[in-house]
PDB file of C-alpha atoms in Angstrom:
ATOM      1  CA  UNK A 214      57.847 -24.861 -54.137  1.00 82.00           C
ATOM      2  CA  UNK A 215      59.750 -22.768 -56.664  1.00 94.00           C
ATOM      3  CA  UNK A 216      62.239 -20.503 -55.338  1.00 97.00           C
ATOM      4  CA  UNK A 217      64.963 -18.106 -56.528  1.00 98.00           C
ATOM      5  CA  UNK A 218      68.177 -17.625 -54.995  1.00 98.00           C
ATOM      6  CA  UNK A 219      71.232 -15.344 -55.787  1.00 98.00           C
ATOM      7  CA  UNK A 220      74.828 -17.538 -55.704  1.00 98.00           C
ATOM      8  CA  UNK A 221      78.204 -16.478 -56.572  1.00 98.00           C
ATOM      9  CA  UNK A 222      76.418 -13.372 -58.813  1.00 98.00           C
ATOM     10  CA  UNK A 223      73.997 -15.582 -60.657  1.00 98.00           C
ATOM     11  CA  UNK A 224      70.329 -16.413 -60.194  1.00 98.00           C
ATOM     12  CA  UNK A 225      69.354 -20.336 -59.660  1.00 98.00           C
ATOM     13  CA  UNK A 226      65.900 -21.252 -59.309  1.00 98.00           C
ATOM     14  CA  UNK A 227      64.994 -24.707 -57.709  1.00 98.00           C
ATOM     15  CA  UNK A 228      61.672 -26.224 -56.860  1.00 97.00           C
ATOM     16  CA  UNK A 229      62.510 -27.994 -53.630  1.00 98.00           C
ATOM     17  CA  UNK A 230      60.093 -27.623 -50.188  1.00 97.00           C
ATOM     18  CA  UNK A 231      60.930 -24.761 -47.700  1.00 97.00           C
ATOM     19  CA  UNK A 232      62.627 -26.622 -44.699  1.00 98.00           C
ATOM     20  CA  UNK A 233      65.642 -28.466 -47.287  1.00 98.00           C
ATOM     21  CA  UNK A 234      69.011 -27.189 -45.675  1.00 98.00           C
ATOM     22  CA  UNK A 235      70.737 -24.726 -47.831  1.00 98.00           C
ATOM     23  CA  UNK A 236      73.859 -27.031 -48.029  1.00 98.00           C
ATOM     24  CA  UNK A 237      72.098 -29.527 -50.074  1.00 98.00           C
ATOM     25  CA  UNK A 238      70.709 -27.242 -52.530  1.00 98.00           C
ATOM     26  CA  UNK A 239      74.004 -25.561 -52.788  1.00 98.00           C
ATOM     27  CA  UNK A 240      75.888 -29.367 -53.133  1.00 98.00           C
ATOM     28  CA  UNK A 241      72.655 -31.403 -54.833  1.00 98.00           C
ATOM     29  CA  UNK A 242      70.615 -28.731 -56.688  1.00 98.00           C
ATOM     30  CA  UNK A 243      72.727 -26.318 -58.269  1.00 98.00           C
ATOM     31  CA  UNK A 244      76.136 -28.244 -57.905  1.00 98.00           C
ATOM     32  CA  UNK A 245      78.413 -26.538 -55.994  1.00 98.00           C
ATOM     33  CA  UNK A 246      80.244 -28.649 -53.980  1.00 97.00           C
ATOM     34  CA  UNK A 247      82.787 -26.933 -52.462  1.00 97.00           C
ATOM     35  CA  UNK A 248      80.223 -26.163 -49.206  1.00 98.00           C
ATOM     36  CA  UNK A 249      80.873 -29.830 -47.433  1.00 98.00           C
ATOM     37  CA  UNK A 250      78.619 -31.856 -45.310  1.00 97.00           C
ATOM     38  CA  UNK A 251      80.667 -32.286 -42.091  1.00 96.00           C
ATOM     39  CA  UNK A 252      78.335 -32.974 -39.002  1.00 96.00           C
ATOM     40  CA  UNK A 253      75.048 -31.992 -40.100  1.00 96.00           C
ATOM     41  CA  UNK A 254      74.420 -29.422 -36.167  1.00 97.00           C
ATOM     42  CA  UNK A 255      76.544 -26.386 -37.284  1.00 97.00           C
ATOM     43  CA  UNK A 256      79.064 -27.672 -35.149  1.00 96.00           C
ATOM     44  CA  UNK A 257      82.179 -28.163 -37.471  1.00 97.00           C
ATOM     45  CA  UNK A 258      81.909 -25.127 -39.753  1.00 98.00           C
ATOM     46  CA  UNK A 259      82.862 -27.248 -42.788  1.00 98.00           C
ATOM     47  CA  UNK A 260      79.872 -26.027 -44.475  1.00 98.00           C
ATOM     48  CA  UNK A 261      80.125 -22.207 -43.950  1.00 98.00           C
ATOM     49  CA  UNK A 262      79.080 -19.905 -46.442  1.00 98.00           C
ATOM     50  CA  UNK A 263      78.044 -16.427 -46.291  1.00 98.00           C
ATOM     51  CA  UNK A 264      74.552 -14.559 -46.523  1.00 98.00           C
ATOM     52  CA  UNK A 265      74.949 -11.182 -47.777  1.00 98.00           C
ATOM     53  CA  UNK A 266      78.493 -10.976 -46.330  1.00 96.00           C
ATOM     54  CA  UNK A 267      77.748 -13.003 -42.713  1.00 97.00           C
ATOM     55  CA  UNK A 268      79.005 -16.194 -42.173  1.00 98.00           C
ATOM     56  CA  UNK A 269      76.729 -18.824 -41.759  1.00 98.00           C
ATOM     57  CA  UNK A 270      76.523 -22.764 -41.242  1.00 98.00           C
ATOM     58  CA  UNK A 271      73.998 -23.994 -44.743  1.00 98.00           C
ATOM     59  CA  UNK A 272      73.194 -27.371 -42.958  1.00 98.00           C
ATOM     60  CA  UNK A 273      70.962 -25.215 -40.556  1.00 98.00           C
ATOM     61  CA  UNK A 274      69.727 -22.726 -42.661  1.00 98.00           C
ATOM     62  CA  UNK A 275      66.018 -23.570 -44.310  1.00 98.00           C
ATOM     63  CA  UNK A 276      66.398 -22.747 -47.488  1.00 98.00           C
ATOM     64  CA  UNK A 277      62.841 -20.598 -46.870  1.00 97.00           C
ATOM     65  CA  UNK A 278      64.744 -18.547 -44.386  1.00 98.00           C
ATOM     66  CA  UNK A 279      68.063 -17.416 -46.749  1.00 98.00           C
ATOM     67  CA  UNK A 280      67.063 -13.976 -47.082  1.00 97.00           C
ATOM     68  CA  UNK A 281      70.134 -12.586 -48.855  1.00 98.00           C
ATOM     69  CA  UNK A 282      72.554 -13.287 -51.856  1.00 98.00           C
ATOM     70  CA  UNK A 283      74.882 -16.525 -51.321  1.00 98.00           C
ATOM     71  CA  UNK A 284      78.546 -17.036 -51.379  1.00 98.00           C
ATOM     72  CA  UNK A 285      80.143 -20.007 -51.371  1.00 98.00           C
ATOM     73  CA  UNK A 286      83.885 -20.697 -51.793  1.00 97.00           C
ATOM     74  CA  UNK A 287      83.448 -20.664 -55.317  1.00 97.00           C
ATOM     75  CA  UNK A 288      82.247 -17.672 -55.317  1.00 98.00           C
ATOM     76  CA  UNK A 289      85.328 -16.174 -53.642  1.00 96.00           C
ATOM     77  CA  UNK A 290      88.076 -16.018 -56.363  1.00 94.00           C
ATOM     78  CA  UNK A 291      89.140 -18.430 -59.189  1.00 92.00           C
ATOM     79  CA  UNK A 292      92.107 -20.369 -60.119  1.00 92.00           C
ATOM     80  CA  UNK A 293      93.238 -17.554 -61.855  1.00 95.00           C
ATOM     81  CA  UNK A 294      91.994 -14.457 -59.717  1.00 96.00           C
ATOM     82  CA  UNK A 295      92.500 -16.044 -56.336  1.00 96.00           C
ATOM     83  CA  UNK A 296      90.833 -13.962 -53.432  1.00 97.00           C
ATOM     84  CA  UNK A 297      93.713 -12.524 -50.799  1.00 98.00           C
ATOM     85  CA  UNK A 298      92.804 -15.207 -48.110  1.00 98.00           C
ATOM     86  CA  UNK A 299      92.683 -17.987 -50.778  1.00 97.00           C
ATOM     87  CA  UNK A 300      95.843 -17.202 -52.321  1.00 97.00           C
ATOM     88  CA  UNK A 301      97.465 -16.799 -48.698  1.00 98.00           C
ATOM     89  CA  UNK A 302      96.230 -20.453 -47.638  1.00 97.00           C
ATOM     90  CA  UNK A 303      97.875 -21.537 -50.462  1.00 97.00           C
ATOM     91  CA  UNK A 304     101.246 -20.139 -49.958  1.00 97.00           C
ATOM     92  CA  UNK A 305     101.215 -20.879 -46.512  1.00 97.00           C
ATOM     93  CA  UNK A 306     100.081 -24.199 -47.228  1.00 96.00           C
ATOM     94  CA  UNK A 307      97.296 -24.704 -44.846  1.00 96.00           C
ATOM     95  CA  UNK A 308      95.592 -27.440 -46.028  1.00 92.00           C
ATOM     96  CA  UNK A 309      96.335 -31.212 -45.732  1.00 91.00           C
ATOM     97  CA  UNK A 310      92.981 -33.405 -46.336  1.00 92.00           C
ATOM     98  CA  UNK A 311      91.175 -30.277 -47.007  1.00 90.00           C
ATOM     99  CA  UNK A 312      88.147 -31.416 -46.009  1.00 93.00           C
ATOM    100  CA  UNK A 313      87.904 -28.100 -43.663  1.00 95.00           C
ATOM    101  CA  UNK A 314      88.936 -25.701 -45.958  1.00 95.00           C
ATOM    102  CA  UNK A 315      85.789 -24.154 -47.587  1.00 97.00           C
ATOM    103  CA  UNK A 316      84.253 -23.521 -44.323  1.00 98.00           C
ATOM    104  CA  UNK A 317      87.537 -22.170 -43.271  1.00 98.00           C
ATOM    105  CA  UNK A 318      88.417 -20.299 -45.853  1.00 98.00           C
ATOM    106  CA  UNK A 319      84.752 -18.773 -45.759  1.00 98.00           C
ATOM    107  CA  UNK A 320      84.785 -17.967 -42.029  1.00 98.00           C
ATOM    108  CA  UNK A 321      87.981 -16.111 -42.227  1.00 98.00           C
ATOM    109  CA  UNK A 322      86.911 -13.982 -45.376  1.00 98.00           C
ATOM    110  CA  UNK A 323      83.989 -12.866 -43.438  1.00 98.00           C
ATOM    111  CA  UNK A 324      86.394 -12.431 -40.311  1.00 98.00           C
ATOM    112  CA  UNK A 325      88.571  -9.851 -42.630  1.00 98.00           C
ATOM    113  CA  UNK A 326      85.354  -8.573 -43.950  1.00 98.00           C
ATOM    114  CA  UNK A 327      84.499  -7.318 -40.643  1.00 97.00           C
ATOM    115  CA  UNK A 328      87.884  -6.524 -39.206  1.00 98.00           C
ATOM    116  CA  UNK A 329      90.701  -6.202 -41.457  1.00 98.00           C
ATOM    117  CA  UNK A 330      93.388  -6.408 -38.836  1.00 98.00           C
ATOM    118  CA  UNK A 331      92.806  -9.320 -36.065  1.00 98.00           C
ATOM    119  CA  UNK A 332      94.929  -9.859 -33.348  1.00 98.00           C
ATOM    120  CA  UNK A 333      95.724 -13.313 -32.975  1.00 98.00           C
ATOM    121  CA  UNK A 334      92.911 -13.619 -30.211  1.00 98.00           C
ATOM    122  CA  UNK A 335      90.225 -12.342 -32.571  1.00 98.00           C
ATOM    123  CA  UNK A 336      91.581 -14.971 -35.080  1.00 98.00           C
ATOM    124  CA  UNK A 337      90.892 -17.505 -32.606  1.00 97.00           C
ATOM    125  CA  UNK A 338      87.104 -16.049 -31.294  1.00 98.00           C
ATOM    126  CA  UNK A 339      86.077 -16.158 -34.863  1.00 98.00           C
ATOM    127  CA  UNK A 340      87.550 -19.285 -36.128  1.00 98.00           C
ATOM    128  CA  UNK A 341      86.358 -21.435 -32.827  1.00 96.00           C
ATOM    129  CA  UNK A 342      83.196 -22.869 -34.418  1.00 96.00           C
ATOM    130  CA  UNK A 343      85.529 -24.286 -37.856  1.00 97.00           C
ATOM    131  CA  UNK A 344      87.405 -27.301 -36.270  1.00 96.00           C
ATOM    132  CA  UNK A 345      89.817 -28.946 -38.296  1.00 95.00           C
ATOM    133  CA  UNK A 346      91.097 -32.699 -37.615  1.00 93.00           C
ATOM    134  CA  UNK A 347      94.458 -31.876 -39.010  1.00 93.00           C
ATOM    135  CA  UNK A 348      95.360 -29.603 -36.686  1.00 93.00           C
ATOM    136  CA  UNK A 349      96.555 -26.707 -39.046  1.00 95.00           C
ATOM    137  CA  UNK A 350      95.607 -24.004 -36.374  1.00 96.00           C
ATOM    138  CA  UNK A 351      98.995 -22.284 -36.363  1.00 97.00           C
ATOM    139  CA  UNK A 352      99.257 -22.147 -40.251  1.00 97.00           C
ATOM    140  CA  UNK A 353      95.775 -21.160 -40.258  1.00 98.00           C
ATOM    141  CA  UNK A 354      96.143 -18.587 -38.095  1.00 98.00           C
ATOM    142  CA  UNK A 355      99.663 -17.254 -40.339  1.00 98.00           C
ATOM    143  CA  UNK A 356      97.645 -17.101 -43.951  1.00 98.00           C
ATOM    144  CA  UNK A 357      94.555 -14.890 -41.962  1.00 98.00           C
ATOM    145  CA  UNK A 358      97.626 -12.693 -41.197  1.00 98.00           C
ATOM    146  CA  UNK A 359      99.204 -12.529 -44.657  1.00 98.00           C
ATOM    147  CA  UNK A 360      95.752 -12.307 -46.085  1.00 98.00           C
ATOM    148  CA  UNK A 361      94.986  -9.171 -44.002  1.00 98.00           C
ATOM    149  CA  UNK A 362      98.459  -7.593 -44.582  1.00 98.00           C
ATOM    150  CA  UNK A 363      97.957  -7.929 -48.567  1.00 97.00           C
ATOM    151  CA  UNK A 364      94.445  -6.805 -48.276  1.00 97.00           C
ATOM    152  CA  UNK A 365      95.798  -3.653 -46.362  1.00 95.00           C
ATOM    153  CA  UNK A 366      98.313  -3.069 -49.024  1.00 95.00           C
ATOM    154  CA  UNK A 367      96.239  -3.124 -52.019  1.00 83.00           C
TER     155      UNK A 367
END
């Protein structure tokens, strides 16, 4: 079945049947892959993106049931024009295998999104679901702080 979906800004139309998880048309069918595969039950977060602004886990969402425009992480800045929260894992270096990071980087936008000054126990309510094998919790928890202060500046 032919459907049309709204990603990043742009339009994408893919013929692919109803119940496909959103992840793999984001990763197989229109070829973003910066969304990651990570346990397949929406219990890792690695594959977060958001649907018109709420964060969601695309290995469990039909792609017959996305009802709103898509995000991924490419969608959130580039190289060049680096979103607040992707610029602030960068300088506080959060990443080490990176494997995470998308989903991470996706659940905290939509965690500023929401509430642009978390205490360090909202951080944690809203991050629980994204685990991250490397243990960058703490420096995690540091760039959604820096990310908020700069967004509060500008």
């Amino acid at each position: 079945m032919s459907t049309t979906l709204r990603i990043n800004g742009k339009s994408h139309q893919v013929d692919l049947p109803d119940d496909v998880p959103l992840l793999w048309v984001l990763r197989d069918e229109v070829g973003l892959t910066g969304t990651k595969f990570g346990c397949g039950v929406a219990a890792c977060g690695a594959c977060t993106v958001h649907i018109d602004g709420e964060a969601v886990r695309s290995c469990q969402v039909a792609l017959s049931d996305v009802w709103g425009e898509v995000t991924t992480v490419e969608g959130l800045g580039t190289p060049d024009a680096m979103a607040a929260i992707q610029q602030a894992w960068v300088e506080h270096q959060v990443a080490q295998c990176g494997y995470c990071q998308s989903g991470q980087i996706m659940q905290a936008a939509s965690l500023l999104a929401e509430n642009p000054a978390p205490s360090d126990a909202e951080i944690d309510e809203a991050m629980q679901g994204n685990l991250c094998r490397c243990g960058t919790y703490p420096r995690i928890r540091a760039a959604i702080h820096a990310a908020a202060q700069k967004m509060q500046e500008a």
